[in-house]
Short mmCIF file of C-alpha atoms in Angstrom, two decimals:
data_model
loop_
_atom_site.label_atom_id
_atom_site.label_comp_id
_atom_site.label_asym_id
_atom_site.label_seq_id
_atom_site.Cartn_x
_atom_site.Cartn_y
_atom_site.Cartn_z
CA MET A 1 -94.83 113.03 77.52
CA LEU A 2 -91.19 114.63 77.58
CA ASN A 3 -88.94 114.78 74.66
CA LEU A 4 -85.41 114.41 76.33
CA LEU A 5 -83.59 115.90 73.27
CA THR A 6 -85.41 119.34 74.08
CA LEU A 7 -83.49 119.57 77.22
CA THR A 8 -80.10 120.45 76.06
CA GLY A 9 -78.11 123.74 76.44
CA GLY A 10 -79.26 124.52 79.79
CA ARG A 11 -82.89 123.85 79.30
CA ALA A 12 -84.56 121.80 82.17
CA GLU A 13 -87.93 120.48 83.19
CA GLN A 14 -89.30 120.59 86.77
CA LEU A 15 -90.57 117.15 87.41
CA ALA A 16 -91.47 117.53 91.24
CA SER A 17 -91.46 119.70 93.97
CA LEU A 18 -91.92 118.75 97.69
CA GLU A 19 -90.92 119.16 101.22
CA VAL A 20 -88.92 116.60 103.03
CA PRO A 21 -87.91 116.42 106.67
CA ALA A 22 -84.30 117.38 107.73
CA GLY A 23 -81.87 114.68 108.02
CA ASP A 24 -79.76 112.30 105.72
CA LEU A 25 -81.18 111.69 102.22
CA ALA A 26 -79.57 108.36 101.23
CA GLN A 27 -81.36 107.87 97.90
CA ILE A 28 -84.28 108.57 95.66
CA ARG A 29 -86.00 105.89 93.41
CA LEU A 30 -87.57 106.80 89.94
CA ILE A 31 -90.36 104.42 88.38
CA LEU A 32 -90.44 104.78 84.75
CA GLY A 33 -93.57 104.70 82.57
CA ASP A 34 -94.07 102.16 79.87
CA ASN A 35 -94.55 104.58 76.81
CA ASN A 36 -90.86 105.16 76.08
CA PHE A 37 -89.86 105.37 72.36
CA LEU A 38 -87.34 106.85 70.14
CA VAL A 39 -88.12 108.50 66.66
CA ARG A 40 -86.11 107.57 63.78
CA ASP A 41 -86.70 108.66 60.20
CA GLY A 42 -90.40 109.63 61.62
CA GLN A 43 -91.00 106.23 62.82
CA ARG A 44 -91.76 105.42 66.56
CA ILE A 45 -89.45 102.49 67.74
CA PRO A 46 -90.58 101.14 71.31
CA LEU A 47 -87.90 101.27 74.01
CA THR A 48 -87.83 98.23 76.29
CA THR A 49 -87.01 98.95 80.06
CA PRO A 50 -85.65 95.62 81.50
CA SER A 51 -86.37 96.15 85.11
CA ALA A 52 -87.04 100.07 85.69
CA GLN A 53 -90.69 99.66 85.36
CA GLN A 54 -91.16 97.32 88.14
CA SER A 55 -88.52 98.12 90.86
CA GLY A 56 -87.40 101.46 89.55
CA LEU A 57 -83.98 103.24 89.44
CA LYS A 58 -82.21 103.81 92.57
CA LEU A 59 -79.99 106.91 92.51
CA ASN A 60 -77.71 107.25 95.57
CA LEU A 61 -77.48 110.75 97.16
CA ASP A 62 -76.15 110.64 100.51
CA MET A 63 -76.40 114.12 101.50
CA PRO A 64 -77.61 115.84 104.56
CA LEU A 65 -80.60 118.20 104.60
CA SER A 66 -80.55 121.15 106.88
CA PRO A 67 -83.87 122.40 108.52
CA GLY A 68 -85.44 125.22 106.29
CA GLY A 69 -82.92 124.67 103.60
CA THR A 70 -83.99 124.68 99.77
CA TYR A 71 -82.15 122.19 97.50
CA ASP A 72 -82.25 121.93 93.51
CA LEU A 73 -81.65 118.27 92.56
CA VAL A 74 -80.95 117.79 88.90
CA LEU A 75 -81.03 114.59 87.22
CA ASP A 76 -78.51 114.65 84.32
CA PHE A 77 -79.66 111.97 81.89
CA ASP A 78 -77.18 110.78 79.53
CA VAL A 79 -79.11 109.93 76.36
CA ASP A 80 -76.13 108.91 74.19
CA ARG A 81 -75.26 106.03 76.73
CA SER A 82 -78.81 105.34 77.85
CA ILE A 83 -80.13 103.87 74.56
CA VAL A 84 -78.64 100.43 73.53
CA ARG A 85 -79.34 98.35 70.40
CA ALA A 86 -80.54 95.08 71.15
CA GLY A 87 -78.22 92.77 68.93
CA ASN A 88 -79.15 92.91 65.33
CA SER A 89 -82.90 92.67 66.10
CA GLY A 90 -83.66 96.36 65.36
CA MET A 91 -84.94 96.67 68.97
CA PHE A 92 -83.63 99.21 71.47
CA LEU A 93 -83.19 99.15 75.17
CA LEU A 94 -83.75 101.97 77.56
CA ARG A 95 -81.08 101.51 80.26
CA PRO A 96 -80.91 104.84 82.12
CA VAL A 97 -77.55 106.24 82.70
CA LEU A 98 -78.42 109.03 85.31
CA ARG A 99 -76.52 111.39 87.52
CA VAL A 100 -78.01 113.19 90.43
CA VAL A 101 -76.65 116.81 90.49
CA VAL A 102 -76.77 119.05 93.46
CA ASP A 103 -77.17 122.54 91.97
CA ALA A 104 -74.60 124.12 94.10
CA LEU A 105 -71.61 122.36 92.12
CA ALA A 106 -69.72 124.02 89.17
CA GLN A 107 -71.26 124.38 85.68
CA LEU A 108 -69.75 124.86 82.27
CA GLU A 109 -71.42 126.25 79.42
CA GLY A 110 -70.64 127.41 75.90
CA ARG A 111 -71.53 127.51 72.38
CA VAL A 112 -70.38 125.66 69.39
CA LEU A 113 -70.58 127.33 65.81
CA PRO A 114 -71.77 127.32 63.11
CA VAL A 115 -75.35 126.20 64.11
CA GLU A 116 -75.66 124.09 60.89
CA ALA A 117 -73.32 121.62 62.61
CA SER A 118 -75.83 121.06 65.66
CA PRO A 119 -76.43 118.83 67.40
CA ILE A 120 -72.94 118.08 68.31
CA PRO A 121 -71.56 115.90 71.11
CA VAL A 122 -69.46 117.74 73.83
CA ARG A 123 -67.65 115.96 76.41
CA LEU A 124 -65.84 116.96 79.47
CA ILE A 125 -63.09 114.56 80.74
CA GLN A 126 -61.38 114.46 84.30
CA GLN A 127 -59.11 111.67 84.56
CA GLN A 128 -61.24 108.46 84.10
CA ASP A 129 -64.67 110.16 84.22
CA THR A 130 -66.39 111.41 81.32
CA LEU A 131 -69.47 113.52 81.24
CA GLY A 132 -71.36 114.56 78.10
CA THR A 133 -74.18 116.38 76.54
CA PHE A 134 -75.13 117.82 73.06
CA THR A 135 -75.48 121.32 71.67
CA ASN A 136 -79.06 122.50 71.01
CA THR A 137 -80.26 123.96 67.52
CA GLU A 138 -78.70 127.15 68.44
CA GLY A 139 -75.27 125.48 69.42
CA PHE A 140 -75.59 126.02 73.19
CA PHE A 141 -74.56 123.51 75.59
CA THR A 142 -74.31 123.26 79.68
CA ILE A 143 -73.02 120.63 81.65
CA GLY A 144 -73.83 121.14 85.40
CA GLY A 145 -72.99 119.13 88.62
CA LEU A 146 -69.08 119.43 88.28
CA ALA A 147 -66.61 118.87 90.96
CA SER A 148 -63.95 121.43 91.08
CA GLY A 149 -60.92 120.59 89.12
CA THR A 150 -59.23 120.82 85.82
CA TYR A 151 -60.94 119.19 82.82
CA ARG A 152 -60.37 118.50 79.17
CA LEU A 153 -63.26 119.60 76.75
CA GLU A 154 -63.94 117.58 73.39
CA VAL A 155 -66.19 118.66 70.59
CA ILE A 156 -66.97 115.82 68.15
CA PRO A 157 -68.75 116.95 65.23
CA ASN A 158 -69.77 115.10 62.09
CA ALA A 159 -68.24 115.65 58.88
CA PRO A 160 -67.15 117.82 57.31
CA PHE A 161 -66.23 119.73 60.53
CA SER A 162 -63.11 119.03 62.61
CA PRO A 163 -63.11 117.92 66.13
CA PHE A 164 -62.06 120.47 68.71
CA GLN A 165 -60.17 120.01 72.18
CA LEU A 166 -59.46 122.49 74.96
CA GLU A 167 -57.15 121.41 77.72
CA ASP A 168 -56.92 122.67 81.16
CA VAL A 169 -60.66 123.94 81.62
CA ARG A 170 -60.27 124.85 85.35
CA LEU A 171 -63.47 124.97 87.53
CA GLU A 172 -63.91 126.05 91.10
CA GLN A 173 -66.72 124.95 93.73
CA GLY A 174 -69.94 126.73 92.69
CA GLU A 175 -68.45 128.53 89.67
CA ARG A 176 -70.58 129.14 86.47
CA LYS A 177 -68.20 129.29 83.72
CA THR A 178 -69.06 130.32 80.30
CA LEU A 179 -66.57 129.58 77.43
CA ASP A 180 -65.84 131.77 74.43
CA PRO A 181 -67.74 130.66 71.28
CA ILE A 182 -66.00 127.62 69.71
CA PHE A 183 -65.91 128.03 65.88
CA LEU A 184 -65.59 124.60 64.06
CA GLU A 185 -63.35 124.49 61.02
CA VAL A 186 -64.10 122.42 57.92
CA GLU A 187 -61.77 119.35 57.65
CA ASP A 188 -59.39 119.35 54.67
CA ASN A 189 -59.61 116.17 52.40
#
Protein backbone atom coordinates (compact mmCIF):
# COMPACT_ATOMS: atom_id res chain seq x y z
CA MET A 1 0.00 0.00 0.00
CA LEU A 2 1.25 3.46 -0.90
CA ASN A 3 -0.02 6.71 0.63
CA LEU A 4 0.35 9.21 -2.21
CA LEU A 5 0.17 12.15 0.16
CA THR A 6 3.54 11.14 1.66
CA LEU A 7 5.15 11.70 -1.75
CA THR A 8 5.43 15.48 -1.57
CA GLY A 9 8.32 17.89 -1.15
CA GLY A 10 10.60 15.89 -3.45
CA ARG A 11 9.93 12.51 -1.86
CA ALA A 12 9.49 9.66 -4.33
CA GLU A 13 8.94 5.91 -4.31
CA GLN A 14 10.67 3.58 -6.77
CA LEU A 15 8.03 1.39 -8.42
CA ALA A 16 10.20 -0.61 -10.80
CA SER A 17 13.64 -1.06 -12.29
CA LEU A 18 14.17 -2.89 -15.54
CA GLU A 19 16.29 -3.14 -18.65
CA VAL A 20 14.70 -2.39 -21.98
CA PRO A 21 16.29 -2.64 -25.44
CA ALA A 22 17.50 0.48 -27.23
CA GLY A 23 15.01 2.09 -29.57
CA ASP A 24 11.96 4.31 -29.35
CA LEU A 25 9.77 4.02 -26.26
CA ALA A 26 6.28 5.04 -27.35
CA GLN A 27 4.23 4.46 -24.22
CA ILE A 28 3.89 2.61 -20.95
CA ARG A 29 0.72 1.13 -19.51
CA LEU A 30 -0.14 1.01 -15.83
CA ILE A 31 -2.74 -1.39 -14.46
CA LEU A 32 -4.26 -0.18 -11.20
CA GLY A 33 -5.15 -2.50 -8.36
CA ASP A 34 -8.63 -2.59 -6.87
CA ASN A 35 -7.84 -1.53 -3.30
CA ASN A 36 -7.88 2.25 -3.81
CA PHE A 37 -9.36 4.48 -1.16
CA LEU A 38 -9.13 7.86 0.51
CA VAL A 39 -9.33 8.52 4.22
CA ARG A 40 -11.70 11.20 5.46
CA ASP A 41 -12.26 11.86 9.15
CA GLY A 42 -10.56 8.52 9.90
CA GLN A 43 -12.95 6.60 7.63
CA ARG A 44 -11.93 4.72 4.46
CA ILE A 45 -13.93 5.71 1.40
CA PRO A 46 -13.49 3.42 -1.62
CA LEU A 47 -12.40 4.96 -4.91
CA THR A 48 -13.97 3.54 -8.05
CA THR A 49 -11.69 3.42 -11.09
CA PRO A 50 -13.97 3.26 -14.15
CA SER A 51 -11.62 1.58 -16.65
CA ALA A 52 -8.05 1.68 -15.37
CA GLN A 53 -8.28 -1.70 -13.64
CA GLN A 54 -9.10 -3.55 -16.85
CA SER A 55 -7.38 -1.74 -19.71
CA GLY A 56 -4.88 0.28 -17.70
CA LEU A 57 -3.65 3.83 -18.11
CA LYS A 58 -1.66 4.58 -21.24
CA LEU A 59 1.08 7.15 -20.79
CA ASN A 60 2.64 8.46 -24.00
CA LEU A 61 6.39 9.00 -23.94
CA ASP A 62 7.71 9.09 -27.53
CA MET A 63 11.34 9.13 -26.46
CA PRO A 64 14.42 7.47 -27.95
CA LEU A 65 16.45 5.15 -25.70
CA SER A 66 20.18 5.02 -26.42
CA PRO A 67 22.16 1.79 -25.96
CA GLY A 68 23.69 1.61 -22.47
CA GLY A 69 21.80 4.69 -21.29
CA THR A 70 20.11 5.05 -17.91
CA TYR A 71 16.81 6.89 -17.68
CA ASP A 72 14.74 7.85 -14.68
CA LEU A 73 11.06 8.19 -15.49
CA VAL A 74 9.04 9.89 -12.79
CA LEU A 75 5.27 9.56 -12.66
CA ASP A 76 3.89 12.83 -11.39
CA PHE A 77 0.45 12.07 -9.94
CA ASP A 78 -1.84 15.09 -9.49
CA VAL A 79 -3.95 14.04 -6.49
CA ASP A 80 -5.94 17.27 -6.49
CA ARG A 81 -7.28 16.65 -10.02
CA SER A 82 -7.42 12.83 -9.85
CA ILE A 83 -10.07 12.30 -7.15
CA VAL A 84 -13.52 13.37 -8.29
CA ARG A 85 -16.80 13.41 -6.34
CA ALA A 86 -19.50 11.33 -8.10
CA GLY A 87 -22.48 13.69 -7.93
CA ASN A 88 -24.13 13.99 -4.50
CA SER A 89 -23.83 10.28 -3.74
CA GLY A 90 -20.90 10.65 -1.34
CA MET A 91 -18.89 8.34 -3.62
CA PHE A 92 -15.60 9.27 -5.24
CA LEU A 93 -13.95 8.26 -8.51
CA LEU A 94 -10.26 7.81 -9.14
CA ARG A 95 -9.47 9.26 -12.55
CA PRO A 96 -5.68 9.45 -12.43
CA VAL A 97 -4.11 12.57 -13.87
CA LEU A 98 -0.51 11.55 -14.47
CA ARG A 99 2.44 13.15 -16.16
CA VAL A 100 5.56 11.24 -17.16
CA VAL A 101 8.68 13.21 -16.39
CA VAL A 102 12.17 12.48 -17.68
CA ASP A 103 14.50 13.35 -14.82
CA ALA A 104 16.79 15.49 -17.03
CA LEU A 105 14.28 18.34 -17.23
CA ALA A 106 14.24 21.36 -14.89
CA GLN A 107 13.05 21.22 -11.29
CA LEU A 108 11.78 23.90 -8.91
CA GLU A 109 11.80 23.48 -5.16
CA GLY A 110 11.17 25.65 -2.17
CA ARG A 111 9.66 25.97 1.26
CA VAL A 112 6.50 27.72 2.45
CA LEU A 113 6.34 28.92 6.05
CA PRO A 114 4.92 28.78 8.66
CA VAL A 115 4.72 24.98 8.69
CA GLU A 116 1.43 25.23 10.60
CA ALA A 117 -0.17 26.21 7.27
CA SER A 118 0.84 22.90 5.59
CA PRO A 119 -0.24 21.18 3.43
CA ILE A 120 -0.57 24.07 1.00
CA PRO A 121 -1.32 23.85 -2.74
CA VAL A 122 1.50 25.24 -4.89
CA ARG A 123 0.94 25.85 -8.61
CA LEU A 124 3.35 26.67 -11.39
CA ILE A 125 1.75 28.25 -14.46
CA GLN A 126 3.17 28.74 -17.94
CA GLN A 127 0.68 30.14 -20.44
CA GLN A 128 -2.23 27.61 -20.47
CA ASP A 129 -0.39 24.85 -18.56
CA THR A 130 -0.72 24.49 -14.80
CA LEU A 131 1.35 22.07 -12.74
CA GLY A 132 0.80 21.63 -9.05
CA THR A 133 1.80 19.95 -5.85
CA PHE A 134 1.34 20.33 -2.09
CA THR A 135 3.85 21.22 0.58
CA ASN A 136 4.80 18.41 2.95
CA THR A 137 4.54 18.64 6.74
CA GLU A 138 7.81 20.64 6.88
CA GLY A 139 6.58 23.08 4.22
CA PHE A 140 8.80 21.81 1.38
CA PHE A 141 7.61 21.37 -2.22
CA THR A 142 9.17 20.14 -5.47
CA ILE A 143 7.84 20.32 -9.00
CA GLY A 144 9.93 18.44 -11.54
CA GLY A 145 9.88 17.64 -15.23
CA LEU A 146 9.66 21.27 -16.26
CA ALA A 147 10.47 22.57 -19.71
CA SER A 148 12.70 25.61 -19.86
CA GLY A 149 10.82 28.89 -19.82
CA THR A 150 9.20 31.49 -17.59
CA TYR A 151 6.53 30.54 -15.02
CA ARG A 152 4.27 32.16 -12.43
CA LEU A 153 4.24 30.54 -8.98
CA GLU A 154 1.03 30.61 -6.92
CA VAL A 155 0.73 29.54 -3.29
CA ILE A 156 -2.90 29.18 -2.19
CA PRO A 157 -3.13 28.60 1.57
CA ASN A 158 -6.25 28.27 3.71
CA ALA A 159 -7.38 31.11 5.98
CA PRO A 160 -6.05 32.93 7.89
CA PHE A 161 -3.07 33.13 5.48
CA SER A 162 -2.94 35.31 2.35
CA PRO A 163 -2.20 33.88 -1.11
CA PHE A 164 1.25 34.50 -2.56
CA GLN A 165 2.39 34.95 -6.18
CA LEU A 166 5.84 35.12 -7.70
CA GLU A 167 6.08 36.28 -11.32
CA ASP A 168 8.82 35.54 -13.84
CA VAL A 169 10.32 32.36 -12.38
CA ARG A 170 12.85 31.48 -15.10
CA LEU A 171 14.05 27.87 -15.54
CA GLU A 172 16.70 26.53 -17.91
CA GLN A 173 16.96 22.99 -19.31
CA GLY A 174 18.24 20.63 -16.62
CA GLU A 175 18.33 23.36 -13.94
CA ARG A 176 17.46 22.56 -10.33
CA LYS A 177 16.34 25.87 -8.83
CA THR A 178 15.71 26.41 -5.13
CA LEU A 179 13.64 29.43 -4.19
CA ASP A 180 14.20 31.48 -1.06
CA PRO A 181 11.70 30.53 1.68
CA ILE A 182 8.23 31.97 1.18
CA PHE A 183 6.75 33.46 4.37
CA LEU A 184 2.96 33.67 4.33
CA GLU A 185 1.26 36.62 5.94
CA VAL A 186 -1.94 36.47 7.96
CA GLU A 187 -4.87 38.10 6.17
CA ASP A 188 -6.24 41.37 7.52
CA ASN A 189 -9.95 41.14 8.29
